[in-house]
Coordinates of C-alpha atoms and ligand atoms in Angstrom, one line a residue:
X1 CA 218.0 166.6 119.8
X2 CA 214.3 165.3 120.9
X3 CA 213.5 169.0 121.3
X4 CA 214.7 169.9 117.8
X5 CA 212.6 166.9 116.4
X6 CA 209.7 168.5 118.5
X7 CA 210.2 171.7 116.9
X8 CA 210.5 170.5 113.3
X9 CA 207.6 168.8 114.2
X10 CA 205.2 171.3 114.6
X11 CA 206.5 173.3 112.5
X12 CA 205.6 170.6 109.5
X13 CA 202.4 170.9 111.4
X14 CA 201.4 173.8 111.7
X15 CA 202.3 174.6 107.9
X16 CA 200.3 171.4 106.5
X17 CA 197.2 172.4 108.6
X18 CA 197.7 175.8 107.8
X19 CA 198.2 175.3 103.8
X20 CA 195.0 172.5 103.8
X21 CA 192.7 175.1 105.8
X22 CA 193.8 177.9 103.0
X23 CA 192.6 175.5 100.4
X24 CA 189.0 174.7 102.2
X25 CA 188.5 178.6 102.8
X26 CA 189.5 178.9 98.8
X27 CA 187.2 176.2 97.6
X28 CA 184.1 177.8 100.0
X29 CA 184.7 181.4 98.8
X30 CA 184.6 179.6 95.2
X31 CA 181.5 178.1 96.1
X32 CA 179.9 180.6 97.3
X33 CA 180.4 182.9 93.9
X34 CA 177.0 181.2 92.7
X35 CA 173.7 182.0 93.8
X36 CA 172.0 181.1 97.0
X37 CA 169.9 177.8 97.3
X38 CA 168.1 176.8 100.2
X39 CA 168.2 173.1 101.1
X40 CA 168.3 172.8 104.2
X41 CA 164.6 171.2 104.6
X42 CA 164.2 167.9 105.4
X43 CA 166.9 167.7 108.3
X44 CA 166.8 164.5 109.1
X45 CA 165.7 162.9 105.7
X46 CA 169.0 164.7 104.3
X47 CA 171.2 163.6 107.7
X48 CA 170.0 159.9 106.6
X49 CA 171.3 160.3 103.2
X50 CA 174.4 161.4 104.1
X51 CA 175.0 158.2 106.3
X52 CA 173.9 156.1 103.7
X53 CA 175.3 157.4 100.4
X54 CA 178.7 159.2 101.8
X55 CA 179.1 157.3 105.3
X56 CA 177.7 153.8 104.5
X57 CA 178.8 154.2 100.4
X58 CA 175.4 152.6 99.3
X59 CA 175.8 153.3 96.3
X60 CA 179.0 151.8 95.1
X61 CA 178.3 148.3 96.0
X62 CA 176.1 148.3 92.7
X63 CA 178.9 147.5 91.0
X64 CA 179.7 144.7 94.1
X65 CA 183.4 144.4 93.4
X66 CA 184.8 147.7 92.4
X67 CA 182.6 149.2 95.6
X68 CA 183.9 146.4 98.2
X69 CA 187.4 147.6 97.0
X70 CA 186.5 151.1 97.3
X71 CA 185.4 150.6 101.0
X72 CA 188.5 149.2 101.9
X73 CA 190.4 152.2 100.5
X74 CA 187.9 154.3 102.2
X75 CA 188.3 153.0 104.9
X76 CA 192.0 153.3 104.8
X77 CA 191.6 157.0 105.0
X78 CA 189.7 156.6 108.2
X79 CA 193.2 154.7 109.6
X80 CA 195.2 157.4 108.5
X81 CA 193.3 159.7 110.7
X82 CA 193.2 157.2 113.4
X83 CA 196.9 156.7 113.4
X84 CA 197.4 160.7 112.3
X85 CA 196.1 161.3 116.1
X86 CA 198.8 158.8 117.7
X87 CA 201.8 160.7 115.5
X88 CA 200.9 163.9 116.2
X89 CA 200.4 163.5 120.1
X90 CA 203.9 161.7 120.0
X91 CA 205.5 164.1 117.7
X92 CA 204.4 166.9 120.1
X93 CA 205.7 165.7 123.2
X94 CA 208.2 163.4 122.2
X95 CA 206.5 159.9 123.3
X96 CA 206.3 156.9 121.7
X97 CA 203.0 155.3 121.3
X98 CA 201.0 157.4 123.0
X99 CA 197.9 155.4 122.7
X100 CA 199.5 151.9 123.9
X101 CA 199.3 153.1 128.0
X102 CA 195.6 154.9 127.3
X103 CA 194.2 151.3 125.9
X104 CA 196.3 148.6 127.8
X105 CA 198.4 146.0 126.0
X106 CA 195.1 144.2 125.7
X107 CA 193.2 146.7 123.5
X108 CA 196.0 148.0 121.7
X109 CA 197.2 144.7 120.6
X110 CA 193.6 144.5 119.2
X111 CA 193.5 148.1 118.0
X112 CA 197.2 147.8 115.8
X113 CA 196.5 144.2 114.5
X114 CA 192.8 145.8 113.1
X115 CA 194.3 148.2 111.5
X116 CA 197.0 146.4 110.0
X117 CA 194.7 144.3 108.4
X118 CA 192.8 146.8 107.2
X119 CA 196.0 148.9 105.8
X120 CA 196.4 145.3 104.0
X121 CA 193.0 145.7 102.2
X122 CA 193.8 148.9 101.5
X123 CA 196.8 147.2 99.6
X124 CA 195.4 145.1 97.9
X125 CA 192.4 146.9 96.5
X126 CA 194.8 149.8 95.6
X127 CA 196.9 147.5 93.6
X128 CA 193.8 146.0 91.9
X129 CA 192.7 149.4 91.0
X130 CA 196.0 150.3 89.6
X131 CA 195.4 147.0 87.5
X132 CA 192.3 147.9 86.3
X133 CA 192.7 151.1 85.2
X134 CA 196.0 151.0 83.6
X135 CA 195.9 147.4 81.7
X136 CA 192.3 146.1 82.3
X137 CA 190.4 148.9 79.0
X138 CA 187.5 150.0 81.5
X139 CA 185.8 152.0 78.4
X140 CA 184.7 154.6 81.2
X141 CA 188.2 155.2 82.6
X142 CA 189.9 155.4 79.7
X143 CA 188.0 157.9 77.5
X144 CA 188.8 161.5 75.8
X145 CA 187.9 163.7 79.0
X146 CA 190.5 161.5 81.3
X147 CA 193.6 161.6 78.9
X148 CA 196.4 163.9 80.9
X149 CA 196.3 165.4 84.1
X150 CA 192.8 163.5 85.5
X151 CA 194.5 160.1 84.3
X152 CA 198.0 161.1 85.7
X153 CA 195.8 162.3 89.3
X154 CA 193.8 159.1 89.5
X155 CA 197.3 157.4 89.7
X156 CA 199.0 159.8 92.2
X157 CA 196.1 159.0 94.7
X158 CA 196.9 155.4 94.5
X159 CA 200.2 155.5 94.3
X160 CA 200.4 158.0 97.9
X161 CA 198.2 155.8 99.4
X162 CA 200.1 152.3 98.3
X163 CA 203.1 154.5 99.7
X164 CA 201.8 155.7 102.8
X165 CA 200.1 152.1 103.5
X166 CA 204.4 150.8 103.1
X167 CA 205.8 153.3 105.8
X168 CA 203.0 152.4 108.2
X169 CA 204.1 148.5 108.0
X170 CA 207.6 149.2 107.8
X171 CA 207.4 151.6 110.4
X172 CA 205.4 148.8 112.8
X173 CA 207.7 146.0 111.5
X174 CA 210.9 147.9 112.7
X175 CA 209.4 148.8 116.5
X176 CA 208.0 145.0 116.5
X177 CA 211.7 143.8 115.9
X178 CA 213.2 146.0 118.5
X179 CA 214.5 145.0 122.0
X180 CA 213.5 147.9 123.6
X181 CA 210.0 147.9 122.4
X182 CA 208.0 149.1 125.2
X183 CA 204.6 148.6 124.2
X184 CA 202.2 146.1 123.9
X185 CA 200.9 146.5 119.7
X186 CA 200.9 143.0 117.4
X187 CA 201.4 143.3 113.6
X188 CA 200.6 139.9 112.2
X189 CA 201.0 141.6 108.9
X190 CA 204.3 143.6 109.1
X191 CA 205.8 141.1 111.5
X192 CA 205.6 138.3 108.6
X193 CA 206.2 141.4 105.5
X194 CA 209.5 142.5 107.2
X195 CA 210.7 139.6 109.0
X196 CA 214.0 140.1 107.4
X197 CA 214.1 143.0 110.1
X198 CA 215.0 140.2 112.5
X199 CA 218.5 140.3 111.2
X200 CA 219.1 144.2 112.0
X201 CA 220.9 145.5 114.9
X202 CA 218.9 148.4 117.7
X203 CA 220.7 151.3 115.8
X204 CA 219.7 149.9 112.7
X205 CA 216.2 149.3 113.7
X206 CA 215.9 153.1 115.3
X207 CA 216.7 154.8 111.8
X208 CA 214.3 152.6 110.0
X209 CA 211.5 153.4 112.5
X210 CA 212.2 156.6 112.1
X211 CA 213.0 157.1 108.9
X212 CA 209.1 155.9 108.4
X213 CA 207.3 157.6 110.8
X214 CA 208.3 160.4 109.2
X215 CA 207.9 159.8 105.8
X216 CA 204.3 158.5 107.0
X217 CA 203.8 161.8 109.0
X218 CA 204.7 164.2 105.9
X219 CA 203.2 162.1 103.7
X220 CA 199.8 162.6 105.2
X221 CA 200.2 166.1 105.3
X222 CA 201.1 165.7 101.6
X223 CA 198.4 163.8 101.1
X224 CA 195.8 166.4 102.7
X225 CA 197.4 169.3 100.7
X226 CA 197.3 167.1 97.8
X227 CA 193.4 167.1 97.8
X228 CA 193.1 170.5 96.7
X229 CA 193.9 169.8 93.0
X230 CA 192.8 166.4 93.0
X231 CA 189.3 164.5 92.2
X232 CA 190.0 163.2 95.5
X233 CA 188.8 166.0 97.0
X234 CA 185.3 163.7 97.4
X235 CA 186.7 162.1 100.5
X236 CA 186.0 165.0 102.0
X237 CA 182.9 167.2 100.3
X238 CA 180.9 163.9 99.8
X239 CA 179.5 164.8 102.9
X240 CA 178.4 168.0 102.2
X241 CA 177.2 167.0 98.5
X242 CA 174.6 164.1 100.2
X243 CA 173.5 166.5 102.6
X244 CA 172.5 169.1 100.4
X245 CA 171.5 166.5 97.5
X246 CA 168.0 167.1 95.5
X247 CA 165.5 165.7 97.3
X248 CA 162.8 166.0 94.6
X249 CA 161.6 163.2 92.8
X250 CA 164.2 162.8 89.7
X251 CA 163.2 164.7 86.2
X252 CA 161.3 167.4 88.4
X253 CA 162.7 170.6 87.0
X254 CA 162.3 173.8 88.5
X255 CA 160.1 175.8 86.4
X256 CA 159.0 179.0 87.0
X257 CA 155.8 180.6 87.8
X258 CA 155.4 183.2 85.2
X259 CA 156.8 180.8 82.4
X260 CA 154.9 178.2 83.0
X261 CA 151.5 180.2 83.4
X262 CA 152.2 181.4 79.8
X263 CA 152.5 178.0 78.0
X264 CA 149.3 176.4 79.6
X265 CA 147.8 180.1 78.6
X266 CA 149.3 179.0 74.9
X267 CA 148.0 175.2 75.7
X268 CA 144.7 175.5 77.2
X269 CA 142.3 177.4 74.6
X270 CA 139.4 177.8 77.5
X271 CA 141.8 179.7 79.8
X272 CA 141.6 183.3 80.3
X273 CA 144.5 185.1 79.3
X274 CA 142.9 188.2 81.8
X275 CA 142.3 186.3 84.7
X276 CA 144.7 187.6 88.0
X277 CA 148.6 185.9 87.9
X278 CA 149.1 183.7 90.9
X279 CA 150.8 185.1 93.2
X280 CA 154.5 184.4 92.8
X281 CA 157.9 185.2 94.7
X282 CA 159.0 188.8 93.0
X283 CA 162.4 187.0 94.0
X284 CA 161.4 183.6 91.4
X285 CA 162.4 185.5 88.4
X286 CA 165.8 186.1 88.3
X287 CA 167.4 188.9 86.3
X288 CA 168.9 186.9 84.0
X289 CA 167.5 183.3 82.8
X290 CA 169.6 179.5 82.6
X291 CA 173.4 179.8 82.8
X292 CA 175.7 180.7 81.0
X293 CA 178.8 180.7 83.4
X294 CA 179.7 179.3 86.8
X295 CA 178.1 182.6 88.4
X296 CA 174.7 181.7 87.1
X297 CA 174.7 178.4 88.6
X298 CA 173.5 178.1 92.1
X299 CA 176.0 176.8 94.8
X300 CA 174.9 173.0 95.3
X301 CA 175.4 172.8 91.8
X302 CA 179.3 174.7 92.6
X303 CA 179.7 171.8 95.2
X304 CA 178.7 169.0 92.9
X305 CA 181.4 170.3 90.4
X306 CA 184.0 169.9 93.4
X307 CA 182.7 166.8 94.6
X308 CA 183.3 164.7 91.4
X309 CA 185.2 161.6 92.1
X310 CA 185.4 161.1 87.9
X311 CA 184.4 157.7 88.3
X312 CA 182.8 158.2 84.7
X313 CA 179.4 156.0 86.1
X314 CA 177.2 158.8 84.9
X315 CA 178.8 158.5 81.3
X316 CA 178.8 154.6 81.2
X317 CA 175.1 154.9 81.3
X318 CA 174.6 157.9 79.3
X319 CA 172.4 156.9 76.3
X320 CA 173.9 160.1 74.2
X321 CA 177.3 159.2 75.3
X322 CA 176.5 155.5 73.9
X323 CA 174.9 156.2 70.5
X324 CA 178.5 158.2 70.2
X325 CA 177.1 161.9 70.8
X326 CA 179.8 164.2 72.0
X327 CA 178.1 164.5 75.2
X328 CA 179.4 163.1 78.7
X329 CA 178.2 164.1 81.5
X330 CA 181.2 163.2 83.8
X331 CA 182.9 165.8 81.6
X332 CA 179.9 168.7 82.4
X333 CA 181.3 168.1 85.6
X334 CA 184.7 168.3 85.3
X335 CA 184.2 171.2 82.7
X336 CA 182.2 172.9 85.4
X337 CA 185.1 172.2 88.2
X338 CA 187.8 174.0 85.5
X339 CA 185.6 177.0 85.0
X340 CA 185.2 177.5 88.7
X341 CA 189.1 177.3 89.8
X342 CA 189.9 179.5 86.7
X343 CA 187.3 181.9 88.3
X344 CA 189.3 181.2 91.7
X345 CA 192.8 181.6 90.3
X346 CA 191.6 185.2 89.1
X347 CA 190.6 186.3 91.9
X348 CA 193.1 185.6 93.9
X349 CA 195.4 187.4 91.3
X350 CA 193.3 190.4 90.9
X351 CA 191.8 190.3 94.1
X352 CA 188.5 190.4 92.5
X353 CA 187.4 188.5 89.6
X354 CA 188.3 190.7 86.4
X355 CA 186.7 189.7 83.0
X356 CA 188.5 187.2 81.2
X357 CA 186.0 187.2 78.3
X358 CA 185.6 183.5 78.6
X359 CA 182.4 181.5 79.9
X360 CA 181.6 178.2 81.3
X361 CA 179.3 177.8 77.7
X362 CA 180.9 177.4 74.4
X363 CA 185.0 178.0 76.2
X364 CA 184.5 175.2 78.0
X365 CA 180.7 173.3 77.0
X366 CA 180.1 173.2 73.3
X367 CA 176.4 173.9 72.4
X368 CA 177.0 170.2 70.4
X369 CA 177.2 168.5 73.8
X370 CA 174.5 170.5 75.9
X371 CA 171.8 169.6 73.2
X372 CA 172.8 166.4 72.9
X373 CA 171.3 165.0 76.1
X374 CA 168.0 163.4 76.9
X375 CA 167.4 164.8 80.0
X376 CA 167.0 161.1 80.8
X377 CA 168.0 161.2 83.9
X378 CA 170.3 158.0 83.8
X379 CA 173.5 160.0 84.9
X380 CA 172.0 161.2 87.9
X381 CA 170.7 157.8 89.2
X382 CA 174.4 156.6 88.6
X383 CA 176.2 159.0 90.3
X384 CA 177.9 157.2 93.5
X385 CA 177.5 161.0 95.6
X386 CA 174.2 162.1 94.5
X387 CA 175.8 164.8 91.4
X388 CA 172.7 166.3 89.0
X389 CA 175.2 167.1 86.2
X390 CA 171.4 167.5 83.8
X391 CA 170.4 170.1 86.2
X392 CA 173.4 172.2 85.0
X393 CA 172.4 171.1 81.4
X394 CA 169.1 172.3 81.9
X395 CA 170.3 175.7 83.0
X396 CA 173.1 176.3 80.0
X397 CA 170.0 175.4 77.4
X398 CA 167.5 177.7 79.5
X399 CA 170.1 180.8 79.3
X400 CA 170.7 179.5 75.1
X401 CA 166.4 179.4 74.5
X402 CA 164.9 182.3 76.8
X403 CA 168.0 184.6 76.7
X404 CA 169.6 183.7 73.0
X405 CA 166.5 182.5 71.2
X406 CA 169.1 179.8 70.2
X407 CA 167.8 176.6 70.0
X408 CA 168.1 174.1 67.2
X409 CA 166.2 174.2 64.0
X410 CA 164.4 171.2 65.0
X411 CA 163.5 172.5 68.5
X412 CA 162.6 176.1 67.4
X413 CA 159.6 174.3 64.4
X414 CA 158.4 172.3 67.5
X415 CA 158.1 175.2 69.8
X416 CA 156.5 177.3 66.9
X417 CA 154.0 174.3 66.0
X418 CA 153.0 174.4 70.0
X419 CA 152.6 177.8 69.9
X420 CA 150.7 177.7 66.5
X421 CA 148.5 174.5 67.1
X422 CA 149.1 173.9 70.6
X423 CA 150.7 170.5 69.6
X424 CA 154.6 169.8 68.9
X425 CA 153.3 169.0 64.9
X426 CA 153.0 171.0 61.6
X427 CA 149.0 170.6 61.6
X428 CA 146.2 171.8 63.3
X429 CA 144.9 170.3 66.3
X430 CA 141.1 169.9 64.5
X431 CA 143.4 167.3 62.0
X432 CA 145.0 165.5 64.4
X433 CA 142.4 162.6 63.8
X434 CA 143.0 162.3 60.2
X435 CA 145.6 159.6 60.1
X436 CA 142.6 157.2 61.2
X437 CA 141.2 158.1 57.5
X438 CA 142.7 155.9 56.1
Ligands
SF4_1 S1 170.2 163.2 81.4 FE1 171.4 163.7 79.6 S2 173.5 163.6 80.3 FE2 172.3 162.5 81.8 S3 172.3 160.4 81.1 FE3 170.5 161.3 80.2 S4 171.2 162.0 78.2 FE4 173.1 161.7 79.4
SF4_2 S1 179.0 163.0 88.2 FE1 179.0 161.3 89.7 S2 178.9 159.5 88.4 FE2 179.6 161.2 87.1 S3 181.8 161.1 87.2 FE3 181.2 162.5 88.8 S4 181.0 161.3 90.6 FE4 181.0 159.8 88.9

């Protein structure tokens, strides 16, 4: 029988690594459909983000309360991959407690106590959250892009983990209850939840134990399969997403060359239109200008879409979003995240991606929403993991202007005027003193 439960074991294993791995490899090809960017400068400037922003979660304790809760749920992952090692050693070779010999009853006592009051936290802030966004009217977690499946996700995750956090006390309680507990682990929290255990008998005790540990250990495995269609895939890519984050000052676009030497030609009426171009990276102009689907954008931009948590921070301070625009950029995001799995999900069908006919621009961003924004900047100081939704704005209105000529009335009389008068008004620049007339 303990060979069978071995068996099963690593079967369920094997399969939830194996299924979880498929996913990564899926969501790195997808990635990798955009065009190359290098940012690996800065080594150990971009190693420091990372520890700050996606390690030490700077910033989410802006908003002090929701991010103190969040680092207790965060950290709650990390227990589940503490106590993921101790159930999968056990389950494999059929012991019990693997860990509680290796530390002494000493450390281990310390080591289960910890992290059952850390799986408390966990409860609790998961509970509060559950609160808050289902009864509490958070304006950003309740609006247009969230209704259905992201609403429905948001709860899953909390739900799993209030479920998962449940087994793990029950599953302590019943061993803490039991005569023939061997080991030396303390569970001041499960002890005092449970202590109606006290009452059961051994056999009693053994199917409970049981009966959690392995709704714990599939649940994890649920839980990590789970990801793939979830916002919550941002436990993981975080990482990634700080590491390879924009490093330039904010608002500093990335013009090109050529362009840019033609407007101050247009700008500067002393420059000499026959003077020798700088020379510029043949590779700097690309074959095709701004974006128009998720192929056109470059790969850290394919990663931010993936790495979205949907926390709706960016929106919240979204001056366009406020003054009731249709623009939000938590929904560029998400928008951008859709395009890029229905890309995926044709190409696994087809084996290659085969034209659907649809685009990332107007079938999934309106032209209403892209020329709505500022290009403030606001939503990118927000963002929790370092996200640049405007620099995929930026691109969709580059491909509408230099590859459409489709800009809005009011935009195209400005860019006329400046080419006209070298100034964004409908006068010369000799007048531009006039006003002071009178
Ligand atoms: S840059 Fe654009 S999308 Fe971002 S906050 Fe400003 S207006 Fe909104
Ligand atoms: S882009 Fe950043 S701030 Fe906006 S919803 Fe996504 S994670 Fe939150």
């Amino acid at each position: 029988m303990q060979y069978i439960d071995n068996i099963v074991f690593l079967i369920a294993l094997i399969a939830g690594f194996g299924l979880f791995f498929k996913s990564l490899r899926e969501i790195y090809r997808n990635i990798k459909l955009g065009k190359k960017i290098d940012r690996t400068d800065q080594a150990p400037l971009r190693w420091k983000t990372m520890g700050k922003v996606a390690l030490g979660q700077s910033k989410m304790t802006k908003r002090p309360i929701a991010g103190i809760l969040h680092i207790f749920v965060y950290v709650g992952f990390i227990i589940i991959n503490l106590e993921l090692l101790e159930i999968i050693i056990d389950g494999i070779f059929g012991t019990k407690r693997f860990l509680a010999p290796v530390f002494g009853p000493g450390l281990y006592a310390f080591f289960t106590s910890t992290l059952e009051i850390l799986a408390l936290l966990v409860v609790i802030a998961v509970v509060l959250f559950f609160i808050r966004r289902n009864f509490y009217g958070v304006k950003r977690l309740n609006m247009k892009e969230l209704f259905g499946w992201p609403k429905e996700d948001a709860n899953w995750i909390l739900v799993i983990e209030f479920a998962l956090m449940v087994a793990f006390f029950t599953m302590n309680a019943a061993d803490y209850y039991s005569d023939s507990q061997q080991f030396a682990g303390n569970f001041p929290v499960s002890r005092h939840l449970f202590g109606f255990f006290s009452g059961f008998d051994e056999g009693t005790l053994h199917i409970v134990e049981k009966s959690a540990w392995w709704f714990h250990f599939i649940g994890i495995l649920f839980f990590m399969n789970y990801l793939y269609y979830s916002k919550h895939l941002h436990i993981i890519l975080a990482f990634p997403n700080t590491w390879f984050a924009n490093l330039e000052p904010k608002l500093k676009f990335n013009n090109l060359d050529s362009v840019t030497r033609e407007i101050k030609l247009m700008m500067d009426p002393n420059a000499d239109p026959y003077a020798a171009p700088p020379e510029t990276d043949p590779n700097a102009v690309p074959e095709t200008f701004g974006a128009s689907d998720v192929f056109d954008l470059n790969q850290v931009q394919l990663l931010n879409a993936y790495s979205c948590t949907e926390c709706g921070r960016c929106t919240a301070v979204c001056p366009a979003n406020i003054t009731g625009k249709k623009l939000s950029p938590r929904k560029i995001m998400m928008d951008t995240r859709d395009r890029i799995e229905e890309v995926g999900k044709n190409i696994n069908k087809n084996g290659k991606f085969v034209d659907d006919g649809k685009k990332l621009l107007d079938d999934h961003i309106l032209r209403e929403e892209v020329w709505a924004c500022t290009t403030c900047s606001a939503c990118v100081e927000a963002c929790p993991v370092l996200i640049d939704p405007l620099s995929i704005i930026v691109e969709l209105r580059r491909f509408l202007v230099m590859e459409q000529s489709s800009a809005p009335q009011e935009l195209n009389l400005m860019m006329t005027n400046v080419e006209n008068n070298a100034a964004p008004w409908q006068y010369n620049q000799a007048d531009r003193l006039n006003w002071a007339n009178e």
